[in-house]
Short mmCIF file of C-alpha atoms and ligand atoms in Angstrom, two decimals:
data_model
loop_
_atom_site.label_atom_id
_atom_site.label_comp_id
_atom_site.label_asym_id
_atom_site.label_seq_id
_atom_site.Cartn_x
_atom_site.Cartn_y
_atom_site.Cartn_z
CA UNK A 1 88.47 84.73 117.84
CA UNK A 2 86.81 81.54 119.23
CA UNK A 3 83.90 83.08 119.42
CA UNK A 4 83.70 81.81 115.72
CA UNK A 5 84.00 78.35 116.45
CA UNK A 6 81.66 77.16 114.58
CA UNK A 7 83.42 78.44 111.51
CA UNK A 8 86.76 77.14 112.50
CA UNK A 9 88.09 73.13 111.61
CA UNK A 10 88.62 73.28 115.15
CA UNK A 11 87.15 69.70 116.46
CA UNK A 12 87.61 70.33 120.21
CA UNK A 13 87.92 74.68 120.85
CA UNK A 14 87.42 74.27 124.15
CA UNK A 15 90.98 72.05 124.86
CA UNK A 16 92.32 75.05 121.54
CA UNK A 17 95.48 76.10 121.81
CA UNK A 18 94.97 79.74 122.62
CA UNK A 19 97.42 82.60 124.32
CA UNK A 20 94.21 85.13 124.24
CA UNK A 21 93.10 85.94 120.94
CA UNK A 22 91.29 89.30 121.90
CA UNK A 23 89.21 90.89 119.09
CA UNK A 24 91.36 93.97 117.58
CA UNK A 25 89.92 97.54 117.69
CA UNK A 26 89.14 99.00 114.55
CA UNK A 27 90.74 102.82 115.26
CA UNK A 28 89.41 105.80 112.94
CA UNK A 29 92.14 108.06 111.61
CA UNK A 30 90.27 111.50 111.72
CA UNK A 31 93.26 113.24 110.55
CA UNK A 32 94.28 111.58 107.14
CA UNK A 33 90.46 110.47 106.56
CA UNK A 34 90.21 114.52 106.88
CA UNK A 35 93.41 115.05 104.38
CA UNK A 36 91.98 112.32 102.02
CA UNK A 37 88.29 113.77 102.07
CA UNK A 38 87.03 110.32 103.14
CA UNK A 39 84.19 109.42 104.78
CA UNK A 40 85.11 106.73 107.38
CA UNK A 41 88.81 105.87 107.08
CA UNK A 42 89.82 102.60 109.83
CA UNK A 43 92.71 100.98 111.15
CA UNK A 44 92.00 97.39 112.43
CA UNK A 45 95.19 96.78 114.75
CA UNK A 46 96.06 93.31 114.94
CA UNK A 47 99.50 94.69 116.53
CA UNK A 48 97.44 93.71 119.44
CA UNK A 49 97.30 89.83 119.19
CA UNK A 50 99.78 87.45 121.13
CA UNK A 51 103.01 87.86 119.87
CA UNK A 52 102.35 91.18 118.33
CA UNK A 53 101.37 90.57 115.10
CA UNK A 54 98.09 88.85 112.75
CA UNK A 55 100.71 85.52 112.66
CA UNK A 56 98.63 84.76 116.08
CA UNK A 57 95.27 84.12 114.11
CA UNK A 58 97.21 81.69 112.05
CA UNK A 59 98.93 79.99 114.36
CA UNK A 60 96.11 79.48 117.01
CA UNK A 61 94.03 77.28 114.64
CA UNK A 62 96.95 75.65 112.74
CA UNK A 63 98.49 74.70 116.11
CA UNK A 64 95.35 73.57 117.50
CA UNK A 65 94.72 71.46 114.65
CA UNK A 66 98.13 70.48 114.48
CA UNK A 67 97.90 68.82 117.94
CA UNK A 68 94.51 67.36 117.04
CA UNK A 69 96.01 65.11 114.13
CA UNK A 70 98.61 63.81 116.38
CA UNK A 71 101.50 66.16 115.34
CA UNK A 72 104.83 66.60 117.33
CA UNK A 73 107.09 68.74 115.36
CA UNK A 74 107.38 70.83 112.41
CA UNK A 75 109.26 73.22 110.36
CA UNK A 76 108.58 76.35 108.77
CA UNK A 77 109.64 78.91 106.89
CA UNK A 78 109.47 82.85 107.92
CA UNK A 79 109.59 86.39 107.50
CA UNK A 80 109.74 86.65 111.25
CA UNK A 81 106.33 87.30 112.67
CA UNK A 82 105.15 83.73 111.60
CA UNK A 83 108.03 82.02 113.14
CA UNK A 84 107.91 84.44 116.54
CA UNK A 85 104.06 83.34 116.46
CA UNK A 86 104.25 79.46 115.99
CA UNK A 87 106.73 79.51 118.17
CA UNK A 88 105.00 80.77 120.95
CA UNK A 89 101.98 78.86 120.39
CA UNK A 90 104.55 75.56 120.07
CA UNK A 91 105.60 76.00 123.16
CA UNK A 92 101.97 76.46 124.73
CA UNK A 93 101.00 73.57 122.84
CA UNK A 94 104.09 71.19 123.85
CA UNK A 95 105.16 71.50 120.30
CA UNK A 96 108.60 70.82 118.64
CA UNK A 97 108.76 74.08 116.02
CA UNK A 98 111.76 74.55 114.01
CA UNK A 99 112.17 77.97 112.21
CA UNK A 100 114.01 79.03 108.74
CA UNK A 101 114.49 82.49 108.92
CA UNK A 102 116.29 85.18 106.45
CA UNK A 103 119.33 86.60 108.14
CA UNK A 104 117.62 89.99 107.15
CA UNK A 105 114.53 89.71 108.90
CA UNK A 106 113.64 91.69 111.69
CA UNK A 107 115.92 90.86 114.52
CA UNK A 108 113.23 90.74 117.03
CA UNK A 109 110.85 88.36 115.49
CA UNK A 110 114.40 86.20 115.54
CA UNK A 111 115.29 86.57 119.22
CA UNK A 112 111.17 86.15 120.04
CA UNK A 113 111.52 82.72 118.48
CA UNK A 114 114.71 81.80 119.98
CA UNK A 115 113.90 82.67 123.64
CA UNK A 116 110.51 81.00 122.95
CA UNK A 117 111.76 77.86 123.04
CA UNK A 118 112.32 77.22 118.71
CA UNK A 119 115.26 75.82 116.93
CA UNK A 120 116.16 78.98 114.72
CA UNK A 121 118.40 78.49 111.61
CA UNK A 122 119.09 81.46 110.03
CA UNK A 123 118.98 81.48 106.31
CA UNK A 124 121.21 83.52 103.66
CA UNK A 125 118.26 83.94 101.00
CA UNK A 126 114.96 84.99 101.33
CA UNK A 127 111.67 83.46 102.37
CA UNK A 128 111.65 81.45 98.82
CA UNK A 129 115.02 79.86 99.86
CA UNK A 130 114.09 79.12 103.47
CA UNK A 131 111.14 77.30 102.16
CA UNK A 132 113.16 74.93 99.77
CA UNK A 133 114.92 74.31 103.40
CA UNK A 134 111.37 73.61 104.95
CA UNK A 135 110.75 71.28 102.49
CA UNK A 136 113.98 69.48 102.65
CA UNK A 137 114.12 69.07 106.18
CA UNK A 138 110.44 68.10 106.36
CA UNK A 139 111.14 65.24 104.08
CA UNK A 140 114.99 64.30 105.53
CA UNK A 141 113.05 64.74 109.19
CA UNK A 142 109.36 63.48 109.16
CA UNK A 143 108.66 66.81 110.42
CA UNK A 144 105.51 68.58 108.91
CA UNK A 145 105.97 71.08 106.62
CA UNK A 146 103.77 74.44 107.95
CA UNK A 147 104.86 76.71 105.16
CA UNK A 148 102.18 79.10 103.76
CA UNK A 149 99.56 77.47 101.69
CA UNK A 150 101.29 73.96 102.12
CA UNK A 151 99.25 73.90 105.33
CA UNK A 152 95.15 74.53 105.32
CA UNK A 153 94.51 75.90 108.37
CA UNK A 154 96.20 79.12 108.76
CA UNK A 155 93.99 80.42 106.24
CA UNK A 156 91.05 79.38 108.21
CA UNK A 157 92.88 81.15 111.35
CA UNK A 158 93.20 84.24 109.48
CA UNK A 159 89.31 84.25 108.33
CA UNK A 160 88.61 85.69 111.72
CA UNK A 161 89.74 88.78 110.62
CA UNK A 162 87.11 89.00 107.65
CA UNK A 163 84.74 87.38 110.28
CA UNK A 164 85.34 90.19 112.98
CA UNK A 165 85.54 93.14 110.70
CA UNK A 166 81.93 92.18 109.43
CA UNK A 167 80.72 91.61 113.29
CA UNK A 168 82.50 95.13 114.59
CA UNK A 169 80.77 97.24 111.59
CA UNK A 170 77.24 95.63 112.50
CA UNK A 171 77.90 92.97 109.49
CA UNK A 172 77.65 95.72 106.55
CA UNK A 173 81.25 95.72 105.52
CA UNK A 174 83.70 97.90 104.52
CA UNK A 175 83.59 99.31 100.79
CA UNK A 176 87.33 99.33 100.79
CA UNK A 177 89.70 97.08 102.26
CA UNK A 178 93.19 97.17 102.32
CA UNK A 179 95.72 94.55 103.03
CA UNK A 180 99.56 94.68 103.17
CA UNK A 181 100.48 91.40 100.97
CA UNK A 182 102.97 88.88 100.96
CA UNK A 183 102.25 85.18 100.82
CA UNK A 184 98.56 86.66 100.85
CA UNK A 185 97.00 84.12 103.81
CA UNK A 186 94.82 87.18 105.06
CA UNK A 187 94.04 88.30 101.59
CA UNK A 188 92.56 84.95 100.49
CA UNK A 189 91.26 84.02 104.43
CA UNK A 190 88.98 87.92 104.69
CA UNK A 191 87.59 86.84 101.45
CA UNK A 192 86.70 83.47 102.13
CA UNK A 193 85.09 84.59 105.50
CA UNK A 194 82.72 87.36 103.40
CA UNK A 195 81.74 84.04 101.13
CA UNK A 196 80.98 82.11 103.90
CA UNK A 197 78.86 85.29 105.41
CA UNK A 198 77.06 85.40 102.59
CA UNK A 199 76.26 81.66 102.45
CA UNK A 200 75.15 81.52 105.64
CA UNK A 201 73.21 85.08 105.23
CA UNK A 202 74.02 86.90 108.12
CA UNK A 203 75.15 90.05 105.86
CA UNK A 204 72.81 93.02 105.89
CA UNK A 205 74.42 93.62 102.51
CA UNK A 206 75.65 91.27 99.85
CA UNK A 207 77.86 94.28 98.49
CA UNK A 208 81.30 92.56 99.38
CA UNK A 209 84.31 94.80 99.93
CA UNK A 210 86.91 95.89 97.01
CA UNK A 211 89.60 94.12 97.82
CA UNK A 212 93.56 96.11 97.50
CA UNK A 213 96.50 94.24 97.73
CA UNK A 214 99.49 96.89 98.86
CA UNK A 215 103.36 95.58 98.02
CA UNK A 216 106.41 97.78 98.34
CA UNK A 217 107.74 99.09 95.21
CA UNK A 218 110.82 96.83 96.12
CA UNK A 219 108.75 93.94 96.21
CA UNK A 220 105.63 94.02 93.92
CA UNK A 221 104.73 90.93 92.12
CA UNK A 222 101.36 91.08 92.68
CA UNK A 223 101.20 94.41 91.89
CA UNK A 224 102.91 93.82 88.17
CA UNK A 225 100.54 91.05 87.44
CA UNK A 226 97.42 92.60 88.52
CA UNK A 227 98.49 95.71 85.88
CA UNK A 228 99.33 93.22 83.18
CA UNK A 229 96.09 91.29 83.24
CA UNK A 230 98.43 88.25 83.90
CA UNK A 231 96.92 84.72 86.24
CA UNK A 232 99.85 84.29 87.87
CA UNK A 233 102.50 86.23 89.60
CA UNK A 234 106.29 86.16 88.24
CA UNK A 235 109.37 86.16 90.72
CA UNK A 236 110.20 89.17 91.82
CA UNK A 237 114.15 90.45 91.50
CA UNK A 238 116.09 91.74 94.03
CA UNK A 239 113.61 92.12 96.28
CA UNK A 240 114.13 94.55 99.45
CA UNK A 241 111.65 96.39 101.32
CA UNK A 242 111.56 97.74 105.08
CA UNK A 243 108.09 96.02 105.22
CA UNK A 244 109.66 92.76 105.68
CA UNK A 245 106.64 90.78 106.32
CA UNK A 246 105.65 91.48 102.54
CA UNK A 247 109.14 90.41 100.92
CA UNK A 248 107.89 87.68 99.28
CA UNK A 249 109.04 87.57 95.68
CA UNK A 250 107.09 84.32 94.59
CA UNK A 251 104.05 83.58 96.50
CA UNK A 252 102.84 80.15 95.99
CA UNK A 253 99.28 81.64 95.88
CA UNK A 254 99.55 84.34 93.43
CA UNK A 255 96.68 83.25 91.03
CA UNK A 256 94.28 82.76 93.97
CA UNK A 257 95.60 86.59 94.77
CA UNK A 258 94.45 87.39 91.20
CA UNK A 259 91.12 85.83 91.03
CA UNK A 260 90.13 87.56 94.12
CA UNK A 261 91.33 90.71 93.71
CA UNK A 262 89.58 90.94 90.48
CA UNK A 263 86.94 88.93 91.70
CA UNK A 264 86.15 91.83 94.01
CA UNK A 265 86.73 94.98 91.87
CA UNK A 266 89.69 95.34 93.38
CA UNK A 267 93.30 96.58 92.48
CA UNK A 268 96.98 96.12 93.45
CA UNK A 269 99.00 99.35 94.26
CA UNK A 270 102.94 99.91 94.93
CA UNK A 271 104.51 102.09 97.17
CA UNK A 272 107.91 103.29 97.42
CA UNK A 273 109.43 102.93 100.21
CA UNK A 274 110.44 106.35 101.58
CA UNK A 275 106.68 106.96 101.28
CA UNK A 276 106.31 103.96 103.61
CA UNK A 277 108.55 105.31 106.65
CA UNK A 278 106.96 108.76 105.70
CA UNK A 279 103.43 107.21 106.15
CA UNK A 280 104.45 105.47 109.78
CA UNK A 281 105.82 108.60 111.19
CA UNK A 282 102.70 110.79 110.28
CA UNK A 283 100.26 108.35 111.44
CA UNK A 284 102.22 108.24 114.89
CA UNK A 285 102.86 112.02 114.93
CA UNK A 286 99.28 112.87 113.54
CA UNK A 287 96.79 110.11 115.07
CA UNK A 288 99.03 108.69 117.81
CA UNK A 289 99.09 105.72 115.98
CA UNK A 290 101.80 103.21 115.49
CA UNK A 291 101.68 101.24 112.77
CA UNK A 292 104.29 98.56 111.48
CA UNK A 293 106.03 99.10 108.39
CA UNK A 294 103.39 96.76 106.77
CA UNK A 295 100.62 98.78 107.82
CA UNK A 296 102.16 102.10 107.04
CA UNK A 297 102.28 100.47 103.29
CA UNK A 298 98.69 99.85 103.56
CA UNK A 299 97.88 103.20 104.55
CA UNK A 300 99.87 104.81 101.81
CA UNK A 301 98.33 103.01 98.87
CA UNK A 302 94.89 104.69 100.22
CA UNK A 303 96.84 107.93 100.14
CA UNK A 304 97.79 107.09 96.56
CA UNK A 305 94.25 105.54 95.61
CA UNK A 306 92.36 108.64 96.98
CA UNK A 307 95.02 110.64 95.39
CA UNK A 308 94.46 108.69 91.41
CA UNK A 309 90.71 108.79 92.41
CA UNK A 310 89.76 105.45 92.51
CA UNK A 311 88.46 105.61 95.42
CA UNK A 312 85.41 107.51 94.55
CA UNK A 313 83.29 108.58 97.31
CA UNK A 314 83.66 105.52 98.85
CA UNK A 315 82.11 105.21 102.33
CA UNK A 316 84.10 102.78 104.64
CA UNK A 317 87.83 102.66 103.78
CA UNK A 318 89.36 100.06 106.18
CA UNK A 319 93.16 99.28 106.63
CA UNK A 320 94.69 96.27 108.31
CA UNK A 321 97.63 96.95 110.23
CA UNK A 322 99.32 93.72 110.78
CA UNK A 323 101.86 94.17 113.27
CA UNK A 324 102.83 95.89 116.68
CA UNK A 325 104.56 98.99 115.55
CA UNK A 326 106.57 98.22 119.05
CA UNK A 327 108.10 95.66 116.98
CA UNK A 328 110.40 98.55 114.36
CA UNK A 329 111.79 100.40 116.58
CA UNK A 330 112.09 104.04 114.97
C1 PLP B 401 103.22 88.05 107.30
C2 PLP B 401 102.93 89.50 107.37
C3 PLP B 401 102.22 90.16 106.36
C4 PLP B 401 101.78 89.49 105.11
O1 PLP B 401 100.91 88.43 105.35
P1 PLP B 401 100.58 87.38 104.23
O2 PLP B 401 99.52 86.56 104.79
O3 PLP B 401 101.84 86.64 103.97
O4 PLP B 401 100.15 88.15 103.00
C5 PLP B 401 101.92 91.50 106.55
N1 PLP B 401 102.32 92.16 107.64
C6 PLP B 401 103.02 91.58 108.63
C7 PLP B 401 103.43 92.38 109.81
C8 PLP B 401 103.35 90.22 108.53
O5 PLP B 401 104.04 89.64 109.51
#
C-alpha cells in the first residue's frame, strides 16, 4: 500500500511502520455472479493483510504517524481485529498499545493481541462502552486515545483500498461497491480516495461507484436511518450479530455514513443473520472461497439487491471481504 505514498500523511514512508502490506486480489465469484445474472461480480480479500484482516491498512499509517509525532502509548477500543492489528504493528513499532475489548468478541482477535505483546482488558459492554473506557483512561493516563474517528489517520490508511481497487480495474471503477459497516472507516476512507482520484484526474471515468453499506439485521443503524431519510444514525438496541466486526450500535460517524451513501446513489441493506452463515458456507462450498462473517454479510446484501432489482444491469459489482475467514472457525 506504500506504493501510494504520495497520498498518505506519511512524512518519512521509507522508516513506515510496515509488516508487508501486499495489495489484495480482487477474486471473481463465477458461480453466484452466474446465480445473480451479473456481469462481473468481485471479492477483494483483505483476509490477506498482516494480521488477517483490513485493521492492517489502518494501523500501518496510524502507527507510522503515531511514532512520527512522538507518541509512546495509547489505548483503544475494539471489536477485535483493530486491537489484534495495532497490536501487532505496536509491537513492530516499539509501541505501548493498550486494548478494550468486549468479552464477546472473537476469541482469537483477543488471544492475537495478548500474545502480541498488548495490555488486554476485557470489557462487559460493547464497543460503545469500551470506548467510554478509552476515553477515560486516555485522560486518567496521558495515553492517546486511537478510537475510530477520534484519530485521523486510519481513515487515510484505509483509502488504499479505494486507491487499489481503482489501480487493479485499470482506474474505471466498480459500479457497485459493497462494504460490511460498522464504525464505517473504510466506507468514508474508499470514498475519499475516488475524490481524491478525481481531483487529481487519473480516472478514465468520473462515474464514481454506488456506494452499499451492509449491517446485520441484529445490528442495523445505518441501515434504519438510510430508510428513514434521517442525518444521523440512532443507537441501536440489543445489538448481536455473528459479524462481530460490524456490532457497532452508535457509530460516531453516522452522518458522514449518510452523506456519502446518498452522496453516491447508494443504499443501506440488512441481512439476517442465518442468511449470513448461509452465505459463508456457499461461497466456501461453491467458489472455494472463505469469507469472514463480515464479508459473507456483504455478499448477501448483493444477493438481496440483485434479488429487489436494484441492481439493474449493473456491470462491476465488487465486495470487500474484510477479514481472514481462517479467523471463524466453522
Ligand atoms: C472492523 C471491521 C469491519 C468494519 O469496519 P469499519 O471501518 O468499522 O466499518 C468489517 N469487517 C471486519 C472483519 C472488521 O474487523
Amino acid at each position: 500500500m506504500w506504493r501510494y505514498r504520495e497520498l498518505l500523511p506519511v512524512r518519512h514512508p521509507h522508516r513506515a511502520v510496515s509488516l508487508g502490506e501486499t495489495v489484495t486480489p480482487l477474486v471473481s465469484l463465477p458461480g453466484v455472479e452466474r446465480d445473480l445474472g451479473l456481469r462481473r461480480l468481485l471479492v477483494k480479500d483483505d483476509g490477506l493483510l498482516p494480521t488477517g484482516s483490513f485493521k492492517a491498512r489502518g494501523a500501518a499509517v496510524g502507527m507510522s504517524r503515531f511514532l512520527e509525532l512522538g507518541g509512546q502509548e495509547l489505548v483503544l477500543p475494539t471489536n477485535g481485529n483493530a486491537g489484534a492489528a495495532w497490536a501487532a504493528y505496536g509491537a513492530r513499532a516499539g509501541v505501548k498499545v493498550h486494548v478494550l475489548i468486549p468479552r464477546d468478541a472473537p476469541l482469537v482477535t483477543r488471544q492475537e493481541a495478548i500474545a502480541a505483546g498488548a495490555d488486554v482488558r476485557v470489557i462487559d459492554g460493547l464497543i460503545g462502552d469500551a470506548g467510554k473506557e478509552s476515553a477515560r483512561l486516555a485522560a486518567e493516563n496521558g495515553w492517546f486515545d486511537a478510537a475510530t474517528f477520534k484519530e485521523p489517520y486510519r481513515l487515510e490508511g484505509k483509502k488504499t483500498m479505494g486507491l487499489e481497487i481503482a489501480e487493479q480495474l485499470g482506474w474505471r471503477l466498480p459500479e457497485v461497491v459493497v462494504y460490511p459497516t460498522g464504525g464505517g472507516v473504510g466506507l468514508l476512507g474508499m470514498w475519499k480516495a475516488w475524490q481524491e482520484l478525481l481531483q487529481l484526474g487519473l480516472l478514465k471515468s468520473e462515474r464514481l461507484p454506488r456506494l452499499v453499506a451492509a449491517q446485520s439485521a441484529g445490528c442495523a443503524p445505518v441501515v434504519a436511518a438510510f430508510q428513514a431519510g434521517a442525518a444521523t444514525t440512532e443507537p441501536w438496541p440489543d445489538a448481536r450479530t455473528v459479524a462481530f466486526g460490524i456490532n457497532v450500535p452508535s457509530p460516531l460517524a453516522g452522518g458522514l455514513m449518510l452523506r456519502d451513501l446518498r452522496e453516491s446513489g447508494g443504499c443501506a441493506v440488512s441481512i439476517p443473520e442465518d442468511a449470513i452463515q448461509a452465505e459463508r458456507t456457499a461461497a466456501f462450498r461453491r467458489e472455494g472461497v472463505h469469507l469472514c462473517p463480515e464479508g459473507a454479510c456483504a455478499l448477501a446484501a448483493v444477493r438481496a439487491l440483485a434479488g429487489s432489482g436494484w441492481l439493474g444491469d449493473a456491470g462491476d459489482v465488487l465486495v470487500l471481504n474484510t477479514g481472514s475467514g481462517l479467523k471463524y472457525p466453522l
